[in-house]
Amino acid sequence: MPEPGHVGAPVAPELSVRGRQDLLSRAALGVFRLNGQFLAVSEDLARPAGLTAARWQVLGAVLREPLPVAGIARVMGITRQSVQRVADLLATNGLAEYVPNPAHRRAKLLRPTEEGRAAIARIAPGHAALAGRLAEQLGEDAFAEAVRALERLSAALDVLDALDAGGARGARGAGGAPE
């Protein structure tokens, strides 16, 4: 039997279908609100470095290794088209560049330039300060557990998405959460 908190773990028997729906709705609304809050904070942190939250996200995705636009989109969970638009702007502004991809002739890799890395470095002090304030507000253990809970939720949705990939995608496209 799966351990509690594991994807596929049994749901407490006292939780009704409506109770599960309420939990899903509360989770979705909470994540949507949290996303808006993170975007607002990210805009504030990125602005002094001459970036937007979107440009920071895309640059951040390729700091460790160059990736194709489709790979960045997968990591970020957004559309390839929106990443392409931001990546092109980063390249135009000299913050990133396209380089050949040995695995695929047409899908070039995006990597940050030194100017792009410098812009990200200018964000680091504000980022560190916010991380410290959040840890102080929540407590170190609660902060870490909140992150683990979000990661478990995301992993569970990935599993469901993979299971639904062979079919019609379940309820997501039929009155579930907005696409």
Coordinates of N, CA and C in Angstrom, one line a residue:
M1 N 0.9 -1.2 0.0 CA 0.0 0.0 0.0 C 0.9 1.2 0.0
P2 N 0.6 2.3 -0.8 CA 1.4 3.5 -0.9 C 1.4 4.2 0.5
E3 N 2.5 4.8 0.8 CA 2.5 5.6 2.0 C 1.8 6.9 1.9
P4 N 1.2 7.5 3.0 CA 0.5 8.7 2.9 C 1.3 9.8 2.2
G5 N 0.7 10.6 1.4 CA 1.4 11.7 0.7 C 2.0 11.3 -0.6
H6 N 2.0 10.0 -0.9 CA 2.6 9.5 -2.1 C 1.5 9.5 -3.2
V7 N 1.9 9.8 -4.4 CA 1.0 9.8 -5.5 C 0.3 8.4 -5.5
G8 N -1.0 8.4 -5.5 CA -1.8 7.2 -5.5 C -2.1 6.7 -4.1
A9 N -1.7 7.5 -3.1 CA -2.1 7.1 -1.7 C -3.6 7.1 -1.5
P10 N -4.1 6.2 -0.7 CA -5.5 6.2 -0.4 C -6.0 7.5 0.2
V11 N -7.2 7.9 -0.2 CA -7.8 9.1 0.3 C -8.6 8.7 1.6
A12 N -8.6 9.5 2.6 CA -9.3 9.2 3.8 C -10.8 8.9 3.5
P13 N -11.3 7.8 4.0 CA -12.7 7.4 3.6 C -13.8 8.4 3.9
E14 N -13.6 9.3 4.9 CA -14.6 10.3 5.3 C -14.6 11.4 4.3
L15 N -13.7 11.5 3.3 CA -13.7 12.6 2.4 C -14.7 12.2 1.2
S16 N -15.7 13.0 1.0 CA -16.7 12.7 0.0 C -16.2 13.2 -1.3
V17 N -16.9 12.9 -2.4 CA -16.6 13.3 -3.7 C -16.6 14.9 -3.7
R18 N -17.6 15.4 -3.1 CA -17.7 16.9 -3.0 C -16.5 17.5 -2.2
G19 N -16.1 16.8 -1.2 CA -15.0 17.2 -0.4 C -13.7 17.2 -1.2
R20 N -13.5 16.2 -2.0 CA -12.3 16.1 -2.9 C -12.4 17.3 -3.9
Q21 N -13.6 17.5 -4.5 CA -13.7 18.6 -5.5 C -13.4 20.0 -4.8
D22 N -13.8 20.1 -3.6 CA -13.5 21.4 -2.8 C -12.0 21.5 -2.6
L23 N -11.4 20.4 -2.3 CA -9.9 20.5 -2.1 C -9.2 20.8 -3.4
L24 N -9.6 20.2 -4.5 CA -9.0 20.5 -5.8 C -9.2 22.0 -6.1
S25 N -10.5 22.5 -5.9 CA -10.7 23.9 -6.2 C -9.9 24.8 -5.3
R26 N -9.8 24.5 -4.0 CA -9.0 25.4 -3.1 C -7.5 25.3 -3.5
A27 N -7.1 24.1 -3.9 CA -5.6 24.0 -4.4 C -5.4 24.9 -5.6
A28 N -6.3 24.7 -6.6 CA -6.1 25.5 -7.8 C -6.2 27.0 -7.6
L29 N -7.2 27.4 -6.8 CA -7.3 28.9 -6.6 C -6.1 29.4 -5.8
G30 N -5.7 28.6 -4.8 CA -4.5 29.0 -4.0 C -3.2 29.1 -4.9
V31 N -3.1 28.1 -5.8 CA -1.9 28.2 -6.7 C -2.0 29.3 -7.7
F32 N -3.2 29.6 -8.2 CA -3.4 30.7 -9.1 C -3.1 32.0 -8.4
R33 N -3.5 32.2 -7.1 CA -3.2 33.4 -6.4 C -1.7 33.5 -6.1
L34 N -1.1 32.3 -5.7 CA 0.3 32.3 -5.4 C 1.1 32.6 -6.7
N35 N 0.7 32.1 -7.8 CA 1.3 32.5 -9.1 C 1.3 34.0 -9.3
G36 N 0.2 34.6 -9.1 CA 0.1 36.1 -9.3 C 1.0 36.8 -8.3
Q37 N 1.0 36.3 -7.1 CA 1.9 36.9 -6.1 C 3.4 36.8 -6.5
F38 N 3.8 35.6 -6.9 CA 5.2 35.3 -7.3 C 5.5 36.2 -8.5
L39 N 4.6 36.3 -9.5 CA 4.8 37.1 -10.7 C 5.1 38.6 -10.3
A40 N 4.2 39.1 -9.4 CA 4.4 40.5 -8.9 C 5.7 40.7 -8.2
V41 N 6.1 39.8 -7.3 CA 7.4 39.9 -6.6 C 8.5 39.8 -7.6
S42 N 8.4 38.8 -8.6 CA 9.4 38.6 -9.6 C 9.7 39.9 -10.4
E43 N 8.6 40.5 -10.8 CA 8.7 41.8 -11.6 C 9.5 42.8 -10.8
D44 N 9.1 42.9 -9.5 CA 9.8 43.9 -8.6 C 11.3 43.6 -8.5
L45 N 11.6 42.3 -8.3 CA 13.0 41.9 -8.2 C 13.8 42.0 -9.5
A46 N 13.2 41.8 -10.6 CA 13.8 41.8 -11.9 C 14.0 43.2 -12.5
R47 N 13.1 44.1 -12.1 CA 13.1 45.4 -12.7 C 14.5 46.2 -12.6
P48 N 15.1 46.2 -11.4 CA 16.4 46.9 -11.3 C 17.5 46.3 -12.1
A49 N 17.3 45.1 -12.5 CA 18.3 44.4 -13.4 C 18.0 44.6 -14.9
G50 N 16.9 45.4 -15.1 CA 16.6 45.6 -16.5 C 15.8 44.5 -17.2
L51 N 15.3 43.6 -16.3 CA 14.6 42.4 -16.8 C 13.1 42.5 -16.4
T52 N 12.3 41.6 -17.1 CA 10.9 41.3 -16.6 C 10.9 40.0 -16.0
A53 N 9.9 39.6 -15.3 CA 9.8 38.3 -14.7 C 9.9 37.2 -15.8
A54 N 9.3 37.4 -16.9 CA 9.3 36.4 -18.0 C 10.8 36.2 -18.5
R55 N 11.5 37.3 -18.7 CA 12.9 37.2 -19.2 C 13.7 36.6 -18.1
W56 N 13.5 36.9 -16.9 CA 14.3 36.3 -15.8 C 14.0 34.8 -15.8
Q57 N 12.8 34.3 -15.9 CA 12.4 32.9 -16.0 C 13.1 32.2 -17.1
V58 N 13.1 32.8 -18.3 CA 13.7 32.1 -19.4 C 15.2 32.0 -19.2
L59 N 15.8 33.1 -18.8 CA 17.3 33.1 -18.6 C 17.7 32.2 -17.5
G60 N 16.9 32.1 -16.4 CA 17.1 31.2 -15.3 C 17.1 29.8 -15.8
A61 N 16.2 29.5 -16.7 CA 16.1 28.1 -17.2 C 17.3 27.6 -17.9
V62 N 18.1 28.5 -18.5 CA 19.3 28.1 -19.2 C 20.6 28.5 -18.6
L63 N 20.6 28.8 -17.3 CA 21.8 29.2 -16.6 C 22.8 28.0 -16.5
R64 N 22.3 26.8 -16.2 CA 23.1 25.6 -16.0 C 23.6 25.0 -17.3
E65 N 22.6 25.0 -18.2 CA 23.0 24.4 -19.5 C 22.0 25.0 -20.6
P66 N 22.6 25.2 -21.8 CA 21.7 25.6 -22.9 C 20.6 24.6 -23.2
L67 N 19.5 25.2 -23.6 CA 18.3 24.3 -23.9 C 17.6 24.8 -25.1
P68 N 16.9 23.9 -25.9 CA 16.1 24.4 -27.0 C 14.8 25.0 -26.4
V69 N 14.2 25.9 -27.2 CA 13.0 26.6 -26.7 C 12.0 25.6 -26.2
A70 N 11.8 24.5 -26.9 CA 10.8 23.5 -26.5 C 11.2 22.9 -25.1
G71 N 12.4 22.7 -24.9 CA 12.9 22.2 -23.6 C 12.6 23.2 -22.4
I72 N 12.9 24.5 -22.7 CA 12.6 25.5 -21.7 C 11.1 25.5 -21.4
A73 N 10.3 25.4 -22.4 CA 8.8 25.4 -22.3 C 8.4 24.3 -21.4
R74 N 9.0 23.1 -21.6 CA 8.6 21.9 -20.8 C 9.0 22.1 -19.4
V75 N 10.2 22.6 -19.1 CA 10.7 22.9 -17.7 C 9.8 23.9 -17.0
M76 N 9.4 24.9 -17.7 CA 8.6 26.0 -17.2 C 7.1 25.7 -17.1
G77 N 6.6 24.7 -17.9 CA 5.2 24.4 -18.0 C 4.4 25.4 -18.7
I78 N 5.0 26.1 -19.7 CA 4.3 27.1 -20.5 C 4.4 26.7 -22.0
T79 N 3.8 27.5 -22.9 CA 3.8 27.2 -24.3 C 5.1 27.5 -24.9
R80 N 5.5 26.7 -26.0 CA 6.7 27.0 -26.7 C 6.7 28.4 -27.4
Q81 N 5.5 28.8 -27.8 CA 5.4 30.1 -28.5 C 5.7 31.2 -27.6
S82 N 5.3 31.2 -26.3 CA 5.6 32.3 -25.4 C 7.1 32.3 -25.0
V83 N 7.7 31.1 -24.9 CA 9.1 31.0 -24.6 C 9.9 31.6 -25.9
Q84 N 9.4 31.2 -27.1 CA 10.1 31.7 -28.3 C 10.1 33.2 -28.3
R85 N 9.0 33.8 -28.0 CA 8.9 35.3 -28.1 C 9.9 35.9 -27.1
V86 N 9.9 35.4 -25.9 CA 10.9 35.9 -24.9 C 12.3 35.6 -25.2
A87 N 12.6 34.4 -25.7 CA 14.0 34.1 -26.1 C 14.5 35.0 -27.2
D88 N 13.6 35.2 -28.2 CA 14.0 36.1 -29.3 C 14.3 37.5 -28.7
L89 N 13.5 38.0 -27.8 CA 13.8 39.3 -27.2 C 15.1 39.4 -26.4
L90 N 15.4 38.3 -25.7 CA 16.6 38.2 -25.0 C 17.8 38.2 -25.9
A91 N 17.7 37.5 -27.0 CA 18.8 37.4 -28.0 C 18.9 38.8 -28.7
T92 N 17.8 39.5 -29.0 CA 17.9 40.8 -29.6 C 18.6 41.8 -28.7
N93 N 18.3 41.7 -27.4 CA 18.9 42.6 -26.4 C 20.3 42.2 -25.9
G94 N 20.8 41.1 -26.5 CA 22.2 40.7 -26.1 C 22.3 40.0 -24.8
L95 N 21.2 39.5 -24.2 CA 21.2 38.9 -22.9 C 21.3 37.3 -23.1
A96 N 21.0 36.9 -24.3 CA 21.1 35.4 -24.6 C 21.5 35.3 -26.0
E97 N 21.9 34.1 -26.4 CA 22.2 33.8 -27.8 C 21.8 32.4 -28.2
Y98 N 21.5 32.2 -29.5 CA 21.3 30.9 -30.0 C 22.6 30.3 -30.5
V99 N 22.8 29.0 -30.1 CA 23.9 28.3 -30.6 C 23.5 27.0 -31.2
P100 N 24.4 26.4 -32.0 CA 24.0 25.1 -32.7 C 23.7 24.0 -31.6
N101 N 22.8 23.2 -32.0 CA 22.4 22.1 -31.2 C 22.9 20.8 -31.8
P102 N 23.9 20.1 -31.2 CA 24.4 18.9 -31.9 C 23.4 17.8 -32.0
A103 N 22.3 17.8 -31.2 CA 21.3 16.8 -31.3 C 20.2 17.1 -32.3
H104 N 20.1 18.3 -32.8 CA 19.1 18.7 -33.7 C 19.5 19.9 -34.5
R105 N 19.5 19.8 -35.8 CA 20.0 20.9 -36.6 C 19.2 22.2 -36.6
R106 N 17.8 22.0 -36.6 CA 17.0 23.1 -36.6 C 16.6 23.7 -35.3
A107 N 16.6 22.9 -34.2 CA 16.2 23.4 -32.9 C 17.5 23.9 -32.1
K108 N 17.8 25.2 -32.4 CA 19.0 25.7 -31.7 C 18.8 25.8 -30.2
L109 N 20.0 25.9 -29.5 CA 20.0 26.0 -28.1 C 20.1 27.5 -27.7
L110 N 19.4 27.8 -26.6 CA 19.5 29.2 -26.1 C 20.4 29.1 -24.9
R111 N 21.4 30.1 -24.8 CA 22.2 30.2 -23.6 C 22.4 31.7 -23.3
P112 N 22.6 31.9 -22.0 CA 22.8 33.3 -21.6 C 24.2 33.9 -22.0
T113 N 24.2 35.1 -22.3 CA 25.5 35.8 -22.6 C 26.1 36.2 -21.3
E114 N 27.3 36.8 -21.3 CA 27.8 37.3 -20.0 C 27.0 38.5 -19.5
E115 N 26.4 39.3 -20.4 CA 25.5 40.3 -20.0 C 24.2 39.8 -19.4
G116 N 23.7 38.7 -19.9 CA 22.6 38.0 -19.3 C 22.9 37.5 -17.9
R117 N 24.0 36.8 -17.8 CA 24.5 36.3 -16.5 C 24.6 37.5 -15.5
A118 N 25.2 38.6 -15.9 CA 25.3 39.7 -15.0 C 24.0 40.3 -14.6
A119 N 23.0 40.3 -15.5 CA 21.7 40.8 -15.1 C 21.1 39.9 -14.0
I120 N 21.2 38.6 -14.2 CA 20.7 37.6 -13.2 C 21.5 37.8 -11.9
A121 N 22.7 38.1 -11.9 CA 23.5 38.3 -10.7 C 23.0 39.5 -9.9
R122 N 22.6 40.5 -10.7 CA 22.1 41.7 -10.0 C 20.8 41.5 -9.2
I123 N 20.1 40.4 -9.6 CA 18.8 40.1 -8.9 C 19.1 39.3 -7.6
A124 N 20.2 38.7 -7.5 CA 20.6 37.8 -6.4 C 20.4 38.4 -5.0
P125 N 20.9 39.6 -4.8 CA 20.7 40.2 -3.4 C 19.2 40.3 -3.0
G126 N 18.4 40.8 -3.9 CA 17.0 40.9 -3.6 C 16.3 39.6 -3.4
H127 N 16.7 38.6 -4.2 CA 16.2 37.3 -4.2 C 16.5 36.6 -2.8
A128 N 17.8 36.8 -2.4 CA 18.3 36.3 -1.1 C 17.5 36.9 0.0
A129 N 17.3 38.2 0.0 CA 16.6 38.9 1.0 C 15.1 38.4 1.1
L130 N 14.5 38.2 0.0 CA 13.1 37.7 0.0 C 13.1 36.3 0.6
A131 N 14.0 35.5 0.2 CA 14.1 34.1 0.7 C 14.2 34.1 2.2
G132 N 15.1 35.0 2.7 CA 15.3 35.1 4.2 C 14.0 35.6 4.9
R133 N 13.3 36.6 4.3 CA 12.1 37.1 4.9 C 11.0 36.0 4.9
L134 N 10.9 35.2 3.8 CA 9.9 34.2 3.8 C 10.2 33.1 4.8
A135 N 11.5 32.7 4.9 CA 11.9 31.7 5.9 C 11.6 32.2 7.3
E136 N 11.8 33.5 7.6 CA 11.5 34.0 8.9 C 10.0 34.0 9.2
Q137 N 9.3 34.4 8.2 CA 7.8 34.5 8.3 C 7.2 33.1 8.6
L138 N 7.6 32.1 7.8 CA 7.0 30.8 7.8 C 7.7 29.9 8.9
G139 N 9.0 30.1 9.1 CA 9.8 29.2 9.8 C 10.5 28.3 8.8
E140 N 11.8 27.9 9.0 CA 12.5 27.1 8.1 C 11.9 25.8 7.7
D141 N 11.4 25.1 8.7 CA 10.8 23.8 8.4 C 9.5 23.9 7.7
A142 N 8.6 24.9 8.0 CA 7.4 25.0 7.3 C 7.6 25.5 5.9
F143 N 8.6 26.3 5.7 CA 9.0 26.8 4.3 C 9.4 25.6 3.5
A144 N 10.3 24.8 4.0 CA 10.7 23.6 3.3 C 9.6 22.6 3.0
E145 N 8.7 22.4 4.0 CA 7.5 21.6 3.8 C 6.6 22.1 2.7
A146 N 6.4 23.4 2.7 CA 5.5 24.0 1.7 C 6.1 23.8 0.3
V147 N 7.3 23.9 0.1 CA 8.0 23.6 -1.1 C 7.8 22.1 -1.5
R148 N 8.0 21.2 -0.5 CA 7.9 19.8 -0.8 C 6.4 19.5 -1.2
A149 N 5.4 20.1 -0.5 CA 4.0 19.9 -0.9 C 3.7 20.4 -2.3
L150 N 4.2 21.5 -2.7 CA 4.0 22.0 -4.0 C 4.7 21.1 -5.1
E151 N 5.9 20.6 -4.7 CA 6.5 19.6 -5.6 C 5.8 18.3 -5.7
R152 N 5.2 17.8 -4.6 CA 4.4 16.6 -4.7 C 3.1 16.8 -5.5
L153 N 2.5 17.9 -5.3 CA 1.3 18.3 -6.1 C 1.6 18.3 -7.6
S154 N 2.7 18.9 -8.0 CA 3.1 19.0 -9.4 C 3.5 17.6 -9.9
A155 N 4.2 16.8 -9.1 CA 4.5 15.5 -9.6 C 3.2 14.6 -9.7
A156 N 2.3 14.8 -8.9 CA 1.0 14.0 -9.0 C 0.3 14.4 -10.3
L157 N 0.3 15.7 -10.6 CA -0.4 16.2 -11.8 C 0.4 15.7 -13.0
D158 N 1.7 15.6 -12.9 CA 2.5 15.0 -14.0 C 2.1 13.6 -14.3
V159 N 2.0 12.8 -13.2 CA 1.6 11.4 -13.3 C 0.2 11.3 -14.0
L160 N -0.7 12.1 -13.5 CA -2.1 12.1 -14.1 C -2.1 12.5 -15.6
D161 N -1.3 13.5 -15.9 CA -1.1 13.9 -17.3 C -0.6 12.8 -18.1
A162 N 0.4 12.1 -17.6 CA 1.0 11.0 -18.4 C 0.0 9.9 -18.6
L163 N -0.8 9.6 -17.6 CA -1.8 8.5 -17.7 C -2.9 8.9 -18.7
D164 N -3.2 10.2 -18.7 CA -4.2 10.7 -19.6 C -3.7 10.9 -21.0
A165 N -2.4 11.0 -21.2 CA -1.8 11.3 -22.5 C -2.3 10.3 -23.6
G166 N -2.6 9.1 -23.3 CA -3.1 8.2 -24.3 C -4.5 8.3 -24.6
G167 N -5.3 9.0 -23.7 CA -6.7 9.2 -23.9 C -7.1 10.6 -24.2
A168 N -8.2 11.0 -23.7 CA -8.8 12.3 -24.0 C -8.4 13.4 -22.9
R169 N -7.5 13.1 -22.1 CA -7.0 14.0 -21.1 C -8.0 14.2 -19.9
G170 N -8.9 13.3 -19.7 CA -9.8 13.3 -18.6 C -10.6 14.6 -18.5
A171 N -10.8 15.0 -17.3 CA -11.7 16.2 -17.1 C -11.1 17.5 -17.3
R172 N -9.7 17.6 -17.5 CA -9.1 18.9 -17.7 C -9.6 19.7 -18.8
G173 N -10.0 19.0 -19.9 CA -10.5 19.8 -21.0 C -12.0 19.9 -21.1
A174 N -12.7 19.3 -20.0 CA -14.1 19.3 -20.0 C -14.7 19.8 -18.7
G175 N -14.5 21.1 -18.6 CA -15.1 21.7 -17.4 C -14.2 21.7 -16.2
G176 N -13.0 21.2 -16.3 CA -12.1 21.2 -15.1 C -11.5 22.5 -15.0
A177 N -10.2 22.6 -14.6 CA -9.5 23.8 -14.4 C -9.3 24.4 -15.8
P178 N -9.2 25.8 -15.9 CA -9.0 26.4 -17.2 C -7.7 26.0 -17.8
E179 N -7.7 25.9 -19.1 CA -6.4 25.5 -19.8 C -5.6 26.7 -20.2

